[in-house]
Short mmCIF file of C-alpha atoms in Angstrom, two decimals:
data_model
loop_
_atom_site.label_atom_id
_atom_site.label_comp_id
_atom_site.label_asym_id
_atom_site.label_seq_id
_atom_site.Cartn_x
_atom_site.Cartn_y
_atom_site.Cartn_z
CA UNK A 1 -10.76 -47.19 -20.28
CA UNK A 2 -11.02 -48.83 -16.90
CA UNK A 3 -9.81 -47.51 -13.59
CA UNK A 4 -8.81 -49.15 -10.33
CA UNK A 5 -10.33 -47.94 -7.10
CA UNK A 6 -6.99 -46.63 -5.86
CA UNK A 7 -6.70 -44.38 -8.92
CA UNK A 8 -9.91 -42.56 -8.04
CA UNK A 9 -9.21 -39.46 -5.93
CA UNK A 10 -10.40 -39.98 -2.39
CA UNK A 11 -12.94 -37.16 -2.48
CA UNK A 12 -14.67 -38.80 -5.46
CA UNK A 13 -14.65 -42.41 -4.25
CA UNK A 14 -17.98 -44.06 -3.50
CA UNK A 15 -17.60 -44.97 0.16
CA UNK A 16 -21.24 -44.93 1.17
CA UNK A 17 -24.02 -46.09 -1.09
CA UNK A 18 -26.94 -43.71 -1.54
CA UNK A 19 -29.99 -45.74 -0.60
CA UNK A 20 -32.85 -43.37 -1.30
CA UNK A 21 -35.63 -45.01 0.69
CA UNK A 22 -38.01 -42.06 0.97
CA UNK A 23 -40.09 -40.08 -1.48
CA UNK A 24 -41.62 -36.63 -1.02
CA UNK A 25 -45.42 -36.41 -1.01
CA UNK A 26 -47.66 -33.90 0.73
CA UNK A 27 -44.74 -32.30 2.56
CA UNK A 28 -43.68 -35.60 4.11
CA UNK A 29 -40.62 -37.71 3.31
CA UNK A 30 -42.45 -41.03 3.27
CA UNK A 31 -40.51 -44.16 4.11
CA UNK A 32 -40.56 -46.84 1.41
CA UNK A 33 -40.27 -50.49 2.36
CA UNK A 34 -41.26 -52.01 -0.97
CA UNK A 35 -39.37 -52.97 -4.10
CA UNK A 36 -36.29 -50.91 -4.97
CA UNK A 37 -34.16 -50.49 -8.10
CA UNK A 38 -30.38 -50.46 -7.97
CA UNK A 39 -28.60 -47.50 -9.55
CA UNK A 40 -25.34 -48.30 -11.32
CA UNK A 41 -22.64 -46.20 -12.91
CA UNK A 42 -20.94 -47.39 -16.09
CA UNK A 43 -17.70 -46.16 -14.51
CA UNK A 44 -15.72 -49.02 -13.02
CA UNK A 45 -14.19 -48.99 -9.54
CA UNK A 46 -12.22 -52.19 -10.08
CA UNK A 47 -9.29 -53.25 -12.24
CA UNK A 48 -11.45 -55.75 -14.13
CA UNK A 49 -14.27 -53.72 -15.62
CA UNK A 50 -17.65 -53.90 -13.97
CA UNK A 51 -20.33 -51.26 -13.35
CA UNK A 52 -20.25 -49.57 -9.96
CA UNK A 53 -23.25 -49.82 -7.65
CA UNK A 54 -24.13 -46.33 -6.41
CA UNK A 55 -27.26 -47.08 -4.39
CA UNK A 56 -30.96 -47.57 -4.96
CA UNK A 57 -34.28 -45.80 -5.38
CA UNK A 58 -37.87 -46.75 -4.58
CA UNK A 59 -39.79 -48.54 -7.32
CA UNK A 60 -43.12 -46.87 -6.73
CA UNK A 61 -46.38 -47.91 -8.33
CA UNK A 62 -49.78 -46.56 -9.28
CA UNK A 63 -50.94 -46.18 -5.66
CA UNK A 64 -48.03 -43.92 -4.73
CA UNK A 65 -48.32 -41.99 -8.00
CA UNK A 66 -51.97 -41.18 -7.37
CA UNK A 67 -51.13 -40.30 -3.78
CA UNK A 68 -48.69 -37.68 -5.12
CA UNK A 69 -51.35 -36.39 -7.51
CA UNK A 70 -53.84 -36.06 -4.65
CA UNK A 71 -51.27 -34.11 -2.64
CA UNK A 72 -50.63 -31.70 -5.53
CA UNK A 73 -54.37 -31.25 -6.11
CA UNK A 74 -54.99 -30.64 -2.42
CA UNK A 75 -52.21 -28.05 -2.34
CA UNK A 76 -53.72 -26.26 -5.32
CA UNK A 77 -57.11 -26.55 -3.63
CA UNK A 78 -59.16 -25.77 -6.75
CA UNK A 79 -57.42 -22.39 -6.85
CA UNK A 80 -57.98 -21.73 -3.15
CA UNK A 81 -54.74 -23.32 -1.89
CA UNK A 82 -52.14 -21.50 0.15
CA UNK A 83 -49.57 -21.57 -2.64
CA UNK A 84 -51.59 -20.30 -5.63
CA UNK A 85 -53.16 -17.52 -3.55
CA UNK A 86 -49.96 -16.54 -1.74
CA UNK A 87 -48.43 -13.09 -2.13
CA UNK A 88 -45.68 -12.98 -4.72
CA UNK A 89 -43.19 -11.74 -2.13
CA UNK A 90 -43.89 -14.76 0.05
CA UNK A 91 -43.47 -17.21 -2.82
CA UNK A 92 -40.16 -15.56 -3.61
CA UNK A 93 -39.08 -15.94 0.03
CA UNK A 94 -39.76 -19.68 -0.18
CA UNK A 95 -37.67 -19.99 -3.34
CA UNK A 96 -34.83 -17.99 -1.80
CA UNK A 97 -34.86 -20.32 1.21
CA UNK A 98 -34.64 -23.30 -1.12
CA UNK A 99 -31.72 -22.04 -3.19
CA UNK A 100 -29.73 -21.09 -0.10
CA UNK A 101 -30.09 -24.64 1.20
CA UNK A 102 -29.34 -26.04 -2.25
CA UNK A 103 -25.98 -24.27 -2.36
CA UNK A 104 -24.79 -26.22 0.69
CA UNK A 105 -25.15 -29.49 -1.27
CA UNK A 106 -22.87 -28.55 -4.19
CA UNK A 107 -20.11 -31.09 -3.57
CA UNK A 108 -22.54 -33.98 -3.10
CA UNK A 109 -24.52 -33.18 -6.22
CA UNK A 110 -21.41 -32.62 -8.37
CA UNK A 111 -19.92 -35.95 -7.28
CA UNK A 112 -23.11 -37.80 -8.16
CA UNK A 113 -23.37 -35.98 -11.49
CA UNK A 114 -19.95 -37.37 -12.41
CA UNK A 115 -20.72 -40.92 -11.33
CA UNK A 116 -24.27 -41.17 -12.60
CA UNK A 117 -24.01 -39.62 -16.04
CA UNK A 118 -20.25 -39.40 -16.64
CA UNK A 119 -20.14 -35.61 -16.96
CA UNK A 120 -16.61 -34.30 -16.37
CA UNK A 121 -15.79 -32.31 -13.26
CA UNK A 122 -15.71 -28.79 -14.77
CA UNK A 123 -19.01 -29.36 -16.60
CA UNK A 124 -20.64 -30.91 -13.52
CA UNK A 125 -19.61 -27.90 -11.44
CA UNK A 126 -20.82 -25.61 -14.19
CA UNK A 127 -24.20 -27.38 -14.30
CA UNK A 128 -24.71 -26.88 -10.57
CA UNK A 129 -23.56 -23.24 -10.56
CA UNK A 130 -25.55 -22.41 -13.67
CA UNK A 131 -28.67 -23.86 -12.04
CA UNK A 132 -28.22 -21.75 -8.93
CA UNK A 133 -27.74 -18.68 -11.12
CA UNK A 134 -30.85 -19.64 -13.11
CA UNK A 135 -32.92 -19.71 -9.91
CA UNK A 136 -31.68 -16.27 -8.83
CA UNK A 137 -32.32 -14.88 -12.31
CA UNK A 138 -35.83 -16.36 -12.25
CA UNK A 139 -36.53 -14.70 -8.92
CA UNK A 140 -35.38 -11.34 -10.27
CA UNK A 141 -37.44 -11.69 -13.43
CA UNK A 142 -40.49 -12.63 -11.38
CA UNK A 143 -39.99 -9.55 -9.23
CA UNK A 144 -39.88 -7.39 -12.35
CA UNK A 145 -42.97 -9.07 -13.73
CA UNK A 146 -44.80 -8.27 -10.52
CA UNK A 147 -43.57 -4.66 -10.53
CA UNK A 148 -44.86 -4.24 -14.08
CA UNK A 149 -48.24 -5.61 -12.98
CA UNK A 150 -48.59 -3.42 -9.90
CA UNK A 151 -50.97 -1.01 -11.64
CA UNK A 152 -54.43 -0.53 -13.12
CA UNK A 153 -55.18 0.14 -16.76
CA UNK A 154 -58.23 1.87 -18.13
CA UNK A 155 -59.77 1.52 -21.60
CA UNK A 156 -63.29 2.29 -22.78
CA UNK A 157 -64.49 2.98 -19.26
CA UNK A 158 -63.20 -0.29 -17.82
CA UNK A 159 -60.45 -0.61 -15.22
CA UNK A 160 -58.28 -3.74 -15.45
CA UNK A 161 -55.74 -5.16 -13.04
CA UNK A 162 -53.76 -7.67 -15.11
CA UNK A 163 -51.37 -10.25 -13.72
CA UNK A 164 -50.21 -13.73 -14.58
CA UNK A 165 -51.76 -16.63 -12.72
CA UNK A 166 -50.90 -20.33 -12.35
CA UNK A 167 -52.22 -23.03 -14.66
CA UNK A 168 -52.78 -25.69 -12.00
CA UNK A 169 -51.15 -29.10 -11.56
CA UNK A 170 -47.87 -29.75 -13.38
CA UNK A 171 -46.37 -33.16 -14.14
CA UNK A 172 -42.62 -32.61 -14.61
CA UNK A 173 -40.25 -35.10 -16.24
CA UNK A 174 -36.60 -34.14 -16.71
CA UNK A 175 -33.79 -35.47 -18.94
CA UNK A 176 -30.75 -37.53 -17.99
CA UNK A 177 -28.16 -35.40 -19.78
CA UNK A 178 -28.83 -32.27 -17.70
CA UNK A 179 -30.67 -33.88 -14.79
CA UNK A 180 -30.24 -30.83 -12.58
CA UNK A 181 -30.18 -27.81 -14.88
CA UNK A 182 -32.81 -28.67 -17.46
CA UNK A 183 -35.06 -30.33 -14.91
CA UNK A 184 -34.97 -27.22 -12.75
CA UNK A 185 -35.53 -25.05 -15.85
CA UNK A 186 -38.97 -26.69 -15.87
CA UNK A 187 -39.60 -27.19 -12.17
CA UNK A 188 -38.49 -23.82 -10.77
CA UNK A 189 -40.63 -21.52 -12.98
CA UNK A 190 -43.59 -23.91 -12.63
CA UNK A 191 -43.41 -23.64 -8.84
CA UNK A 192 -42.62 -19.92 -8.87
CA UNK A 193 -45.81 -19.07 -10.76
CA UNK A 194 -48.04 -20.72 -8.15
CA UNK A 195 -48.53 -24.15 -9.72
CA UNK A 196 -48.20 -27.32 -7.70
CA UNK A 197 -46.03 -30.09 -9.06
CA UNK A 198 -45.34 -33.80 -9.32
CA UNK A 199 -41.77 -34.49 -10.41
CA UNK A 200 -40.31 -37.80 -11.55
CA UNK A 201 -36.52 -37.81 -12.13
CA UNK A 202 -34.95 -39.42 -15.19
CA UNK A 203 -33.60 -42.98 -15.12
CA UNK A 204 -30.01 -41.72 -15.08
CA UNK A 205 -29.07 -38.82 -12.84
CA UNK A 206 -31.62 -39.69 -10.17
CA UNK A 207 -29.59 -40.07 -6.97
CA UNK A 208 -28.11 -36.57 -7.32
CA UNK A 209 -31.51 -35.21 -6.28
CA UNK A 210 -31.37 -37.04 -2.94
CA UNK A 211 -29.31 -34.28 -1.22
CA UNK A 212 -32.01 -31.76 -2.19
CA UNK A 213 -35.14 -33.55 -0.95
CA UNK A 214 -35.08 -31.99 2.51
CA UNK A 215 -34.61 -28.52 1.01
CA UNK A 216 -37.73 -29.04 -1.10
CA UNK A 217 -39.59 -30.37 1.93
CA UNK A 218 -38.85 -27.49 4.30
CA UNK A 219 -38.87 -24.60 1.81
CA UNK A 220 -42.35 -24.94 0.32
CA UNK A 221 -45.83 -25.59 1.74
CA UNK A 222 -46.84 -29.24 1.78
CA UNK A 223 -47.92 -30.67 -1.55
CA UNK A 224 -46.35 -27.91 -3.67
CA UNK A 225 -43.44 -30.17 -4.68
CA UNK A 226 -43.96 -33.93 -4.79
CA UNK A 227 -41.08 -36.16 -5.89
CA UNK A 228 -41.70 -39.75 -6.90
CA UNK A 229 -39.57 -42.54 -8.36
CA UNK A 230 -40.29 -45.39 -10.74
CA UNK A 231 -40.86 -46.19 -14.38
CA UNK A 232 -42.69 -43.60 -16.43
CA UNK A 233 -45.37 -45.98 -17.68
CA UNK A 234 -45.97 -47.17 -14.12
CA UNK A 235 -46.24 -43.82 -12.35
CA UNK A 236 -46.73 -41.12 -15.00
CA UNK A 237 -49.34 -42.94 -17.10
CA UNK A 238 -51.92 -43.41 -14.32
CA UNK A 239 -51.46 -39.77 -13.30
CA UNK A 240 -52.22 -38.62 -16.85
CA UNK A 241 -55.19 -40.98 -17.16
CA UNK A 242 -57.01 -39.16 -14.38
CA UNK A 243 -57.30 -36.03 -16.52
CA UNK A 244 -56.33 -33.92 -13.53
CA UNK A 245 -52.98 -32.74 -14.93
CA UNK A 246 -53.05 -29.21 -16.36
CA UNK A 247 -49.48 -29.03 -17.69
CA UNK A 248 -47.14 -31.71 -19.01
CA UNK A 249 -43.57 -30.39 -18.70
CA UNK A 250 -41.09 -32.77 -20.28
CA UNK A 251 -37.61 -32.62 -21.72
CA UNK A 252 -36.75 -35.84 -23.48
CA UNK A 253 -38.07 -38.09 -26.19
CA UNK A 254 -41.08 -37.25 -28.35
CA UNK A 255 -42.34 -40.84 -28.14
CA UNK A 256 -42.67 -40.46 -24.38
CA UNK A 257 -44.33 -37.07 -24.75
CA UNK A 258 -46.79 -38.34 -27.35
CA UNK A 259 -47.64 -41.42 -25.30
CA UNK A 260 -48.32 -39.40 -22.16
CA UNK A 261 -50.47 -36.87 -24.03
CA UNK A 262 -52.53 -39.67 -25.51
CA UNK A 263 -53.45 -40.90 -22.03
CA UNK A 264 -54.99 -37.58 -21.01
CA UNK A 265 -58.77 -37.79 -21.49
CA UNK A 266 -59.24 -34.00 -21.80
CA UNK A 267 -56.43 -32.86 -24.05
CA UNK A 268 -57.78 -29.36 -24.62
CA UNK A 269 -57.20 -28.82 -20.92
CA UNK A 270 -53.59 -29.98 -21.18
CA UNK A 271 -50.88 -27.37 -21.72
CA UNK A 272 -47.53 -28.59 -23.03
CA UNK A 273 -44.02 -27.39 -22.24
CA UNK A 274 -41.75 -29.76 -24.15
CA UNK A 275 -38.10 -29.88 -25.16
CA UNK A 276 -37.66 -32.77 -27.58
CA UNK A 277 -35.26 -34.09 -30.21
CA UNK A 278 -33.12 -32.02 -32.54
CA UNK A 279 -30.78 -32.77 -35.42
CA UNK A 280 -28.90 -29.49 -35.46
CA UNK A 281 -26.74 -29.06 -38.57
CA UNK A 282 -23.60 -27.07 -39.21
CA UNK A 283 -23.15 -25.48 -42.63
CA UNK A 284 -19.52 -24.72 -43.43
CA UNK A 285 -19.21 -22.43 -46.45
CA UNK A 286 -16.10 -22.41 -48.65
CA UNK A 287 -14.97 -19.02 -47.26
CA UNK A 288 -15.28 -20.10 -43.63
CA UNK A 289 -12.38 -19.68 -41.23
CA UNK A 290 -11.47 -23.39 -41.07
CA UNK A 291 -9.59 -23.19 -37.78
CA UNK A 292 -12.58 -21.53 -36.13
CA UNK A 293 -15.12 -23.86 -37.79
CA UNK A 294 -13.21 -26.97 -36.76
CA UNK A 295 -12.79 -25.78 -33.19
CA UNK A 296 -16.48 -24.94 -32.84
CA UNK A 297 -17.56 -28.18 -34.52
CA UNK A 298 -15.41 -30.21 -32.12
CA UNK A 299 -17.21 -28.52 -29.23
CA UNK A 300 -20.56 -28.72 -30.94
CA UNK A 301 -20.41 -32.41 -31.82
CA UNK A 302 -18.57 -33.84 -28.82
CA UNK A 303 -19.15 -31.66 -25.76
CA UNK A 304 -20.48 -34.16 -23.20
CA UNK A 305 -19.98 -36.84 -25.89
CA UNK A 306 -22.64 -35.27 -28.08
CA UNK A 307 -25.34 -36.09 -25.53
CA UNK A 308 -27.07 -32.73 -25.83
CA UNK A 309 -30.19 -31.78 -27.74
CA UNK A 310 -28.23 -28.72 -28.91
CA UNK A 311 -25.30 -30.80 -30.18
CA UNK A 312 -24.27 -30.55 -33.81
CA UNK A 313 -25.47 -33.85 -35.21
CA UNK A 314 -24.71 -33.46 -38.92
CA UNK A 315 -22.03 -31.40 -40.69
CA UNK A 316 -22.49 -29.99 -44.20
CA UNK A 317 -19.13 -28.95 -45.68
CA UNK A 318 -18.65 -27.27 -49.06
CA UNK A 319 -17.05 -29.67 -51.53
CA UNK A 320 -14.11 -27.32 -52.21
CA UNK A 321 -12.91 -27.61 -48.60
CA UNK A 322 -14.33 -30.94 -47.40
CA UNK A 323 -11.09 -32.89 -47.89
CA UNK A 324 -9.08 -30.39 -45.87
CA UNK A 325 -11.83 -30.09 -43.27
CA UNK A 326 -12.05 -33.87 -42.77
CA UNK A 327 -8.29 -34.21 -42.46
CA UNK A 328 -7.90 -31.50 -39.85
CA UNK A 329 -11.16 -32.21 -38.04
CA UNK A 330 -10.37 -35.93 -37.73
CA UNK A 331 -6.93 -35.17 -36.31
CA UNK A 332 -8.53 -32.94 -33.65
CA UNK A 333 -11.11 -35.61 -32.79
CA UNK A 334 -8.42 -38.26 -32.35
CA UNK A 335 -6.46 -35.91 -30.07
CA UNK A 336 -9.32 -35.64 -27.57
CA UNK A 337 -8.59 -37.18 -24.16
CA UNK A 338 -10.78 -39.98 -22.85
CA UNK A 339 -10.92 -40.45 -19.11
CA UNK A 340 -13.08 -40.63 -16.03
CA UNK A 341 -14.94 -37.42 -15.15
CA UNK A 342 -12.52 -36.33 -12.42
CA UNK A 343 -9.42 -36.92 -14.56
CA UNK A 344 -7.74 -33.64 -15.41
CA UNK A 345 -8.31 -32.72 -19.03
CA UNK A 346 -10.88 -35.46 -19.70
CA UNK A 347 -12.87 -34.32 -22.73
CA UNK A 348 -14.55 -37.64 -23.53
CA UNK A 349 -16.03 -39.61 -20.65
CA UNK A 350 -17.93 -42.90 -20.11
CA UNK A 351 -21.44 -43.06 -21.56
CA UNK A 352 -24.14 -43.39 -18.86
CA UNK A 353 -26.40 -45.67 -20.91
CA UNK A 354 -24.97 -49.23 -20.97
CA UNK A 355 -26.58 -49.94 -24.34
CA UNK A 356 -25.37 -46.75 -26.08
CA UNK A 357 -22.02 -48.06 -27.44
CA UNK A 358 -23.87 -50.88 -29.22
CA UNK A 359 -26.40 -48.44 -30.69
CA UNK A 360 -23.65 -46.14 -31.98
CA UNK A 361 -21.92 -49.19 -33.49
CA UNK A 362 -25.13 -50.08 -35.32
CA UNK A 363 -25.22 -46.58 -36.83
CA UNK A 364 -21.59 -46.90 -37.89
CA UNK A 365 -22.11 -50.34 -39.43
CA UNK A 366 -25.16 -49.15 -41.34
CA UNK A 367 -23.26 -46.16 -42.72
CA UNK A 368 -20.29 -48.32 -43.76
CA UNK A 369 -22.58 -50.75 -45.58
CA UNK A 370 -24.08 -47.83 -47.52
CA UNK A 371 -20.82 -46.27 -48.68
CA UNK A 372 -19.41 -44.18 -45.85
CA UNK A 373 -15.93 -44.54 -44.40
CA UNK A 374 -14.51 -43.82 -40.95
CA UNK A 375 -12.06 -41.03 -41.71
CA UNK A 376 -10.41 -40.75 -38.29
CA UNK A 377 -7.92 -43.38 -37.13
CA UNK A 378 -9.46 -44.05 -33.71
CA UNK A 379 -13.12 -43.92 -34.80
CA UNK A 380 -15.22 -46.77 -33.47
CA UNK A 381 -12.70 -48.11 -30.95
CA UNK A 382 -14.82 -49.61 -28.17
CA UNK A 383 -14.41 -50.21 -24.43
CA UNK A 384 -17.08 -51.60 -22.09
CA UNK A 385 -18.42 -48.10 -21.39
CA UNK A 386 -17.42 -46.08 -24.45
CA UNK A 387 -17.09 -45.99 -28.21
CA UNK A 388 -14.59 -43.52 -29.59
CA UNK A 389 -16.13 -40.87 -31.87
CA UNK A 390 -16.28 -41.94 -35.51
CA UNK A 391 -16.20 -39.27 -38.21
CA UNK A 392 -18.21 -40.72 -41.12
CA UNK A 393 -17.87 -39.52 -44.72
CA UNK A 394 -19.47 -39.40 -47.22
CA UNK A 395 -22.88 -39.71 -45.57
CA UNK A 396 -26.11 -39.85 -47.58
CA UNK A 397 -29.79 -39.62 -46.74
CA UNK A 398 -30.28 -43.40 -46.84
CA UNK A 399 -28.16 -43.88 -43.73
CA UNK A 400 -29.66 -44.15 -40.28
CA UNK A 401 -27.09 -41.72 -38.90
CA UNK A 402 -28.49 -39.03 -41.20
CA UNK A 403 -32.08 -39.49 -40.02
CA UNK A 404 -31.78 -40.52 -36.38
CA UNK A 405 -30.75 -38.27 -33.52
CA UNK A 406 -27.65 -40.19 -32.45
CA UNK A 407 -27.25 -38.46 -29.07
CA UNK A 408 -23.75 -39.81 -28.79
CA UNK A 409 -20.24 -39.84 -30.26
CA UNK A 410 -20.65 -40.33 -34.01
CA UNK A 411 -20.30 -37.51 -36.54
CA UNK A 412 -21.83 -37.65 -40.03
CA UNK A 413 -20.27 -35.37 -42.65
CA UNK A 414 -21.85 -34.50 -46.01
CA UNK A 415 -20.38 -32.39 -48.78
CA UNK A 416 -22.41 -29.96 -50.87
CA UNK A 417 -21.89 -27.99 -54.05
CA UNK A 418 -25.12 -26.01 -54.10
CA UNK A 419 -26.23 -24.35 -50.84
CA UNK A 420 -29.79 -25.36 -51.69
CA UNK A 421 -28.91 -28.95 -50.76
CA UNK A 422 -28.45 -28.36 -47.00
CA UNK A 423 -31.11 -25.64 -46.99
CA UNK A 424 -33.64 -28.05 -48.50
CA UNK A 425 -32.70 -30.77 -45.99
CA UNK A 426 -33.23 -28.36 -43.09
CA UNK A 427 -36.61 -27.33 -44.47
CA UNK A 428 -37.66 -30.98 -44.90
CA UNK A 429 -36.37 -32.11 -41.50
CA UNK A 430 -38.78 -33.08 -38.73
CA UNK A 431 -36.74 -30.89 -36.41
CA UNK A 432 -36.10 -27.18 -36.22
CA UNK A 433 -34.13 -26.12 -33.18
CA UNK A 434 -30.84 -24.47 -34.22
CA UNK A 435 -28.17 -24.29 -36.92
CA UNK A 436 -24.52 -23.28 -36.97
CA UNK A 437 -23.50 -21.22 -40.00
CA UNK A 438 -19.80 -20.75 -40.78
CA UNK A 439 -18.70 -18.15 -43.33
CA UNK A 440 -17.60 -14.55 -43.75
CA UNK A 441 -19.04 -13.06 -46.94
CA UNK A 442 -21.95 -10.84 -45.95
CA UNK A 443 -23.68 -11.10 -49.33
CA UNK A 444 -23.67 -14.89 -49.00
CA UNK A 445 -24.61 -14.99 -45.33
CA UNK A 446 -27.46 -12.47 -45.43
CA UNK A 447 -29.97 -14.44 -47.55
CA UNK A 448 -29.08 -17.66 -45.69
CA UNK A 449 -29.74 -16.02 -42.33
CA UNK A 450 -33.02 -14.57 -43.62
CA UNK A 451 -34.18 -18.05 -44.63
CA UNK A 452 -32.78 -20.03 -41.71
CA UNK A 453 -34.56 -17.90 -39.10
CA UNK A 454 -37.78 -19.13 -40.71
CA UNK A 455 -36.73 -22.78 -40.40
CA UNK A 456 -35.07 -22.96 -36.97
CA UNK A 457 -35.21 -20.85 -33.81
CA UNK A 458 -31.57 -19.89 -33.39
CA UNK A 459 -28.90 -19.23 -36.02
CA UNK A 460 -25.41 -19.40 -34.52
CA UNK A 461 -23.00 -17.39 -36.62
CA UNK A 462 -19.52 -18.96 -36.61
CA UNK A 463 -20.22 -20.77 -33.34
CA UNK A 464 -21.60 -24.10 -32.15
CA UNK A 465 -25.22 -24.52 -31.13
CA UNK A 466 -26.03 -24.07 -27.45
CA UNK A 467 -28.80 -23.29 -25.01
CA UNK A 468 -27.22 -20.46 -23.06
CA UNK A 469 -27.16 -17.78 -21.92
CA UNK A 470 -30.34 -18.79 -20.10
CA UNK A 471 -31.86 -15.34 -20.55
CA UNK A 472 -32.16 -16.00 -24.30
CA UNK A 473 -35.17 -17.89 -25.72
CA UNK A 474 -34.74 -21.66 -25.95
CA UNK A 475 -37.26 -23.41 -28.15
CA UNK A 476 -37.70 -25.19 -31.45
CA UNK A 477 -40.00 -25.64 -34.42
CA UNK A 478 -41.80 -28.76 -35.61
CA UNK A 479 -40.96 -31.83 -33.48
CA UNK A 480 -38.21 -30.12 -31.47
CA UNK A 481 -40.20 -28.20 -28.86
CA UNK A 482 -43.49 -26.82 -27.61
CA UNK A 483 -43.41 -23.50 -25.71
CA UNK A 484 -40.31 -21.45 -24.93
CA UNK A 485 -37.86 -21.80 -22.09
CA UNK A 486 -35.62 -19.00 -20.84
CA UNK A 487 -35.61 -17.11 -17.59
CA UNK A 488 -38.17 -14.69 -19.01
CA UNK A 489 -40.21 -17.03 -21.19
CA UNK A 490 -40.49 -20.00 -18.82
CA UNK A 491 -42.39 -17.95 -16.24
CA UNK A 492 -44.88 -17.13 -18.98
CA UNK A 493 -45.02 -20.71 -20.30
CA UNK A 494 -46.16 -21.90 -16.87
CA UNK A 495 -48.77 -19.19 -16.36
CA UNK A 496 -51.65 -17.43 -18.02
CA UNK A 497 -52.73 -13.81 -18.16
CA UNK A 498 -55.66 -13.22 -15.86
CA UNK A 499 -57.25 -10.02 -14.58
CA UNK A 500 -59.91 -8.28 -12.58
CA UNK A 501 -62.10 -5.87 -14.56
CA UNK A 502 -64.52 -3.28 -13.24
CA UNK A 503 -66.53 -0.52 -14.88
CA UNK A 504 -65.43 2.98 -14.03
CA UNK A 505 -68.14 4.20 -11.63
CA UNK A 506 -68.21 5.48 -8.07
CA UNK A 507 -69.55 2.23 -6.65
CA UNK A 508 -66.84 0.01 -8.14
CA UNK A 509 -64.07 2.54 -7.61
CA UNK A 510 -64.84 2.73 -3.90
CA UNK A 511 -64.61 -1.06 -3.66
CA UNK A 512 -61.28 -1.11 -5.52
CA UNK A 513 -59.87 1.58 -3.24
CA UNK A 514 -60.97 -0.39 -0.19
CA UNK A 515 -59.37 -3.55 -1.60
CA UNK A 516 -56.09 -1.73 -2.10
CA UNK A 517 -56.13 0.10 1.23
CA UNK A 518 -57.08 -2.96 3.26
CA UNK A 519 -54.57 -5.24 1.48
CA UNK A 520 -57.19 -7.96 1.89
CA UNK A 521 -56.46 -9.38 -1.58
CA UNK A 522 -53.12 -10.82 -2.60
CA UNK A 523 -54.07 -10.45 -6.28
CA UNK A 524 -55.50 -6.94 -6.27
CA UNK A 525 -52.41 -5.13 -5.08
CA UNK A 526 -50.18 -2.30 -6.23
CA UNK A 527 -47.46 -3.09 -3.69
CA UNK A 528 -44.03 -2.67 -5.25
CA UNK A 529 -41.45 -5.37 -4.58
CA UNK A 530 -37.98 -3.90 -4.15
#
């Protein structure tokens, strides 16, 4: 689908290019006069299709990357910095200042979300609002954590004051599919716990951070948040090679994560918070409610064109119902509306990666060569910025689409007679994030649930896979994740338990009482945050 400029609602038209010519280091928005990279949208603004220029970003190099690292290290100050030693209440006040300023930029960020990554209007608005809610929930959870720590314990004649402390310097790399929400799910708890950060946005979904740079600059002490632009190998690699990074926080591809880890010379020092690939399956049992299963599988496979780590990427359907499932599922897929993100009712939208339609076509061609068929009428229809979802059946393990995380609109379907077939595949898979299980017989479901919880980290009963609500744990086994993200868990992933211990005697007790009374220490404190 192409669209003329006049068809684009005025409030969503690109009238002024976003030329991001500054980067945030050491509390200063530094002007960049060097090489820049243009940022394009695959959405066309002209009658004859062509990508739309949105603006540009700095193409920083090693010098600027190490400058950002120095700023983060200076802010941490070998544990003596203002931010890591600050009172919890004061850190919370900084975060509250930031989120209040962030809320004023909603329209700008939502518009850029639509143009940069093709996310439809309701989902772009939801991503922004969900991120704001996530920040508030993180603040509240941090307050509760501090309340729970505002005490002394005593065992075997030893007093202990136990809190959670920061890990140090965090290198944060976010994904393009949720460039605001999932990025901030790393960045916000990392900052909140007293770490200092260097953040490099993803290749797609980068300009939407421009409206927030000043809020980062004036809400936190200098050097706490440093935002740089450029290619990962150019800016992230030299940062890792110094060995001064304490935490690698990355949501994206495992190849990138593995490469960056390998550059760190002291890997036992390096903590990892990673959200990586997944190949989440759906298992549709013969007693499943087909209407419900089809509806959830449509959402699971094609919400945001399947460009989610939590997307359903392979469907196992019992052989007794597979023919009926394919018929009805394919009809629903073909009925989905393709349009630009602001078009009312647009369920499928342009793909942000220019090369993605060709990749999806390669998966389809490979599957067809090895015995699969496209079972929906519109499957594989291609435009310059999209390829219509293809439902492929029967898929086998020799096909690329079975092994590879497609991260786009193609849906492999396998039939099974014995439930051990999909169960064995899940056990053998390199991934272990989630599964969707559709059925109703308790005696059948119970043993499957009891096994699946040992293979993946979330079993969705009669519903598609998803991350939310954000208060629930989000993680994976095997190659899918390291550490756990949720409002509660993320604060703990970016911190470590640390405490002050003293033997129970008059000398030490007098010192502790003086510390508490004088409020000289921000760590040794029983102040209660309301």
